Amino acid sequence: MTLPLEVKQINKRFKDGETYIDVLKTIDFKIKKGEFVAIVGPSGSGKSTLLSIIGALLSTDEGNVLINGKSVKNLDESQRSEVRLNDIGFIFQTAELLPYLHAEDQLDLVAKLNNMDKKERKERAKALLTDVGLEKRRKHYPHQLSGGEKQRVAVARAFMNDPALILADEPTASLDEDRSHEIVSLIKQEVKAKDKAAIMVTHDESLLTYCDRVFRMKDHHLIEDK
């Protein structure tokens, strides 16, 4: 069975002057369909570097990443872009919405880049915004939406191209406590309903109850909570 994500013995180091600093050491794990996983750890522990490698944004020194069964190790930048577009949905710290597009068109743009049929794009965008509770707000522009509503649009957008893997980088960093729980609960709901795999990087320990598994960055290694 093809897994949404396999991380195989990843090592990553950065050069600092004449020396090299280890950031990630022998990171090795897998995620199945329908799993919602959290990665926690202090600032500078390597969480963002790991997420960038998994997201085909950064190369690894040793090891490999397989996304939906496809190795990203030897891909050129054009091929990496295709993987990011087709196989990965990103949710960032802020919604990163385009100010001149209303909610429905934020999703439509992503699908247009993927050459999805216009009718299918419209139907899918409407269905996803309905799923996240924004059916009546789909023609609203970002300045007409609350912080929580903007992040709901971002969640829906991440699922637009039907990716195998969702990557959420501190998705609640700009939200209050109530909205944070609302958004993470929504991500979990969508992951389960659509049988996707998801990784959330977070500092907020109170959100870990929504996750199936929790990993912690410690001394450049990734250790799973038991």
mmCIF file of C-alpha atoms in Angstrom, residues 47-226:
data_model
loop_
_atom_site.group_PDB
_atom_site.id
_atom_site.type_symbol
_atom_site.label_atom_id
_atom_site.label_comp_id
_atom_site.label_asym_id
_atom_site.label_seq_id
_atom_site.Cartn_x
_atom_site.Cartn_y
_atom_site.Cartn_z
ATOM 1 C CA LYS A 47 10.925 21.665 13.163
ATOM 2 C CA SER A 48 10.664 24.183 10.334
ATOM 3 C CA THR A 49 13.677 22.695 8.549
ATOM 4 C CA LEU A 50 12.076 19.254 8.685
ATOM 5 C CA LEU A 51 8.771 20.589 7.387
ATOM 6 C CA SER A 52 10.571 22.375 4.544
ATOM 7 C CA ILE A 53 12.306 19.144 3.537
ATOM 8 C CA ILE A 54 9.042 17.177 3.664
ATOM 9 C CA GLY A 55 7.373 19.945 1.664
ATOM 10 C CA ALA A 56 9.958 19.677 -1.145
ATOM 11 C CA LEU A 57 11.161 23.201 -0.397
ATOM 12 C CA LEU A 58 14.596 22.200 0.906
ATOM 13 C CA SER A 59 16.937 19.345 0.010
ATOM 14 C CA THR A 60 18.387 16.875 2.482
ATOM 15 C CA ASP A 61 22.071 15.966 2.862
ATOM 16 C CA GLU A 62 21.381 12.271 3.378
ATOM 17 C CA GLY A 63 18.230 10.199 3.329
ATOM 18 C CA ASN A 64 15.072 10.560 1.296
ATOM 19 C CA VAL A 65 11.431 11.613 1.395
ATOM 20 C CA LEU A 66 8.679 9.751 -0.449
ATOM 21 C CA ILE A 67 5.403 11.594 -0.930
ATOM 22 C CA ASN A 68 2.537 9.418 -2.134
ATOM 23 C CA GLY A 69 5.157 6.861 -3.134
ATOM 24 C CA LYS A 70 7.256 9.319 -5.152
ATOM 25 C CA SER A 71 10.849 10.075 -4.204
ATOM 26 C CA VAL A 72 11.719 13.789 -4.149
ATOM 27 C CA LYS A 73 15.460 13.279 -3.713
ATOM 28 C CA ASN A 74 16.669 13.768 -7.270
ATOM 29 C CA LEU A 75 13.919 16.011 -8.651
ATOM 30 C CA ASP A 76 14.747 19.312 -10.298
ATOM 31 C CA GLU A 77 12.985 22.512 -9.205
ATOM 32 C CA SER A 78 10.271 22.202 -11.841
ATOM 33 C CA GLN A 79 9.473 18.669 -10.698
ATOM 34 C CA ARG A 80 9.498 19.757 -7.045
ATOM 35 C CA SER A 81 6.995 22.471 -7.917
ATOM 36 C CA GLU A 82 4.736 19.826 -9.438
ATOM 37 C CA VAL A 83 4.919 17.765 -6.244
ATOM 38 C CA ARG A 84 4.073 20.819 -4.136
ATOM 39 C CA LEU A 85 1.131 21.654 -6.372
ATOM 40 C CA ASN A 86 -0.319 18.178 -6.771
ATOM 41 C CA ASP A 87 0.631 16.160 -3.695
ATOM 42 C CA ILE A 88 0.944 18.639 -0.815
ATOM 43 C CA GLY A 89 -1.478 21.114 0.735
ATOM 44 C CA PHE A 90 0.101 23.894 2.805
ATOM 45 C CA ILE A 91 -1.429 25.802 5.726
ATOM 46 C CA PHE A 92 0.777 28.628 7.030
ATOM 47 C CA GLN A 93 0.927 30.708 10.217
ATOM 48 C CA THR A 94 -1.170 33.376 8.530
ATOM 49 C CA ALA A 95 -3.734 32.677 5.838
ATOM 50 C CA GLU A 96 -1.612 34.277 3.080
ATOM 51 C CA LEU A 97 -4.712 35.202 1.077
ATOM 52 C CA LEU A 98 -4.526 37.439 -1.979
ATOM 53 C CA PRO A 99 -6.337 40.704 -1.095
ATOM 54 C CA TYR A 100 -7.978 41.109 -4.520
ATOM 55 C CA LEU A 101 -9.593 37.639 -4.641
ATOM 56 C CA HIS A 102 -12.720 36.611 -2.753
ATOM 57 C CA ALA A 103 -12.751 33.344 -0.813
ATOM 58 C CA GLU A 104 -13.975 31.138 -3.652
ATOM 59 C CA ASP A 105 -11.425 32.521 -6.093
ATOM 60 C CA GLN A 106 -8.583 31.892 -3.608
ATOM 61 C CA LEU A 107 -9.347 28.188 -4.069
ATOM 62 C CA ASP A 108 -10.086 28.480 -7.777
ATOM 63 C CA LEU A 109 -6.631 29.942 -8.463
ATOM 64 C CA VAL A 110 -4.876 26.899 -6.971
ATOM 65 C CA ALA A 111 -6.938 24.508 -9.091
ATOM 66 C CA LYS A 112 -6.434 26.641 -12.201
ATOM 67 C CA LEU A 113 -2.664 26.249 -11.789
ATOM 68 C CA ASN A 114 -3.315 22.510 -11.821
ATOM 69 C CA ASN A 115 -5.352 22.794 -15.060
ATOM 70 C CA MET A 116 -8.536 21.565 -13.412
ATOM 71 C CA ASP A 117 -11.684 21.918 -15.498
ATOM 72 C CA LYS A 118 -13.537 25.198 -14.769
ATOM 73 C CA LYS A 119 -16.834 23.574 -13.800
ATOM 74 C CA GLU A 120 -15.062 21.081 -11.542
ATOM 75 C CA ARG A 121 -13.062 23.920 -9.933
ATOM 76 C CA LYS A 122 -16.194 25.889 -9.115
ATOM 77 C CA GLU A 123 -18.034 22.889 -7.714
ATOM 78 C CA ARG A 124 -15.070 21.746 -5.646
ATOM 79 C CA ALA A 125 -14.369 25.220 -4.223
ATOM 80 C CA LYS A 126 -17.990 25.658 -3.193
ATOM 81 C CA ALA A 127 -18.085 22.201 -1.568
ATOM 82 C CA LEU A 128 -14.849 22.775 0.386
ATOM 83 C CA LEU A 129 -15.940 26.206 1.645
ATOM 84 C CA THR A 130 -19.226 24.634 2.722
ATOM 85 C CA ASP A 131 -17.253 21.945 4.575
ATOM 86 C CA VAL A 132 -15.408 24.624 6.581
ATOM 87 C CA GLY A 133 -18.564 26.579 7.341
ATOM 88 C CA LEU A 134 -18.078 29.428 4.860
ATOM 89 C CA GLU A 135 -20.750 28.722 2.250
ATOM 90 C CA LYS A 136 -22.332 32.144 2.849
ATOM 91 C CA ARG A 137 -18.960 33.921 2.916
ATOM 92 C CA ARG A 138 -17.483 32.518 -0.286
ATOM 93 C CA LYS A 139 -17.881 35.799 -2.182
ATOM 94 C CA HIS A 140 -16.267 37.855 0.595
ATOM 95 C CA TYR A 141 -12.793 39.365 0.244
ATOM 96 C CA PRO A 142 -10.071 38.900 2.899
ATOM 97 C CA HIS A 143 -10.684 42.338 4.455
ATOM 98 C CA GLN A 144 -14.315 41.285 5.032
ATOM 99 C CA LEU A 145 -13.334 38.122 6.926
ATOM 100 C CA SER A 146 -12.251 37.600 10.535
ATOM 101 C CA GLY A 147 -8.888 36.021 11.368
ATOM 102 C CA GLY A 148 -10.552 32.687 11.996
ATOM 103 C CA GLU A 149 -12.515 32.864 8.753
ATOM 104 C CA LYS A 150 -9.364 33.653 6.781
ATOM 105 C CA GLN A 151 -7.671 30.592 8.233
ATOM 106 C CA ARG A 152 -10.743 28.508 7.354
ATOM 107 C CA VAL A 153 -10.291 29.615 3.745
ATOM 108 C CA ALA A 154 -6.635 28.564 4.004
ATOM 109 C CA VAL A 155 -7.676 25.123 5.283
ATOM 110 C CA ALA A 156 -10.118 24.681 2.402
ATOM 111 C CA ARG A 157 -7.479 25.867 -0.094
ATOM 112 C CA ALA A 158 -4.993 23.265 1.191
ATOM 113 C CA PHE A 159 -7.426 20.503 0.186
ATOM 114 C CA MET A 160 -8.344 21.997 -3.204
ATOM 115 C CA ASN A 161 -6.032 19.888 -5.403
ATOM 116 C CA ASP A 162 -6.842 16.701 -3.453
ATOM 117 C CA PRO A 163 -3.276 16.278 -2.098
ATOM 118 C CA ALA A 164 -2.078 13.176 -0.275
ATOM 119 C CA LEU A 165 -0.394 15.211 2.458
ATOM 120 C CA ILE A 166 -1.325 18.355 4.420
ATOM 121 C CA LEU A 167 1.459 20.374 6.088
ATOM 122 C CA ALA A 168 0.377 22.924 8.703
ATOM 123 C CA ASP A 169 3.128 25.222 10.013
ATOM 124 C CA GLU A 170 1.948 26.845 13.259
ATOM 125 C CA PRO A 171 -1.563 27.268 11.770
ATOM 126 C CA THR A 172 -2.932 28.928 14.920
ATOM 127 C CA ALA A 173 -0.045 31.308 15.681
ATOM 128 C CA SER A 174 -2.129 34.401 14.877
ATOM 129 C CA LEU A 175 -5.349 33.220 16.533
ATOM 130 C CA ASP A 176 -6.743 33.387 20.067
ATOM 131 C CA GLU A 177 -7.266 30.227 22.112
ATOM 132 C CA ASP A 178 -10.860 29.567 21.070
ATOM 133 C CA ARG A 179 -10.155 30.096 17.381
ATOM 134 C CA SER A 180 -7.011 27.956 17.646
ATOM 135 C CA HIS A 181 -8.971 24.958 18.887
ATOM 136 C CA GLU A 182 -11.658 25.611 16.277
ATOM 137 C CA ILE A 183 -9.155 25.568 13.406
ATOM 138 C CA VAL A 184 -7.217 22.493 14.570
ATOM 139 C CA SER A 185 -10.468 20.632 15.165
ATOM 140 C CA LEU A 186 -11.473 21.572 11.629
ATOM 141 C CA ILE A 187 -8.168 20.343 10.171
ATOM 142 C CA LYS A 188 -8.634 17.030 11.975
ATOM 143 C CA GLN A 189 -12.213 16.766 10.739
ATOM 144 C CA GLU A 190 -11.163 17.326 7.124
ATOM 145 C CA VAL A 191 -8.185 14.950 7.371
ATOM 146 C CA LYS A 192 -10.428 12.160 8.654
ATOM 147 C CA ALA A 193 -13.314 12.842 6.279
ATOM 148 C CA LYS A 194 -11.080 12.971 3.205
ATOM 149 C CA ASP A 195 -8.646 10.241 4.352
ATOM 150 C CA LYS A 196 -5.539 12.438 4.098
ATOM 151 C CA ALA A 197 -2.320 12.485 6.105
ATOM 152 C CA ALA A 198 -1.388 15.670 7.959
ATOM 153 C CA ILE A 199 1.510 17.076 9.959
ATOM 154 C CA MET A 200 1.080 20.075 12.236
ATOM 155 C CA VAL A 201 4.054 21.918 13.687
ATOM 156 C CA THR A 202 2.978 23.735 16.855
ATOM 157 C CA HIS A 203 4.180 25.235 20.126
ATOM 158 C CA ASP A 204 0.732 24.892 21.703
ATOM 159 C CA GLU A 205 0.608 21.746 23.850
ATOM 160 C CA SER A 206 -3.149 22.171 24.378
ATOM 161 C CA LEU A 207 -3.727 21.305 20.704
ATOM 162 C CA LEU A 208 -2.031 17.921 20.893
ATOM 163 C CA THR A 209 -5.224 16.200 22.054
ATOM 164 C CA TYR A 210 -6.532 16.493 18.487
ATOM 165 C CA CYS A 211 -3.605 14.511 17.096
ATOM 166 C CA ASP A 212 -3.240 10.761 16.640
ATOM 167 C CA ARG A 213 0.516 10.816 17.262
ATOM 168 C CA VAL A 214 2.951 13.352 18.696
ATOM 169 C CA PHE A 215 6.649 13.676 17.852
ATOM 170 C CA ARG A 216 9.146 15.890 19.697
ATOM 171 C CA MET A 217 12.369 17.376 18.387
ATOM 172 C CA LYS A 218 15.187 16.716 20.863
ATOM 173 C CA ASP A 219 18.914 17.014 20.211
ATOM 174 C CA HIS A 220 18.293 17.049 16.439
ATOM 175 C CA HIS A 221 16.351 13.770 16.633
ATOM 176 C CA LEU A 222 12.596 13.169 16.283
ATOM 177 C CA ILE A 223 11.170 11.113 19.158
ATOM 178 C CA GLU A 224 7.602 9.847 19.297
ATOM 179 C CA ASP A 225 5.565 10.177 22.503
ATOM 180 C CA LYS A 226 4.522 6.821 23.878
#
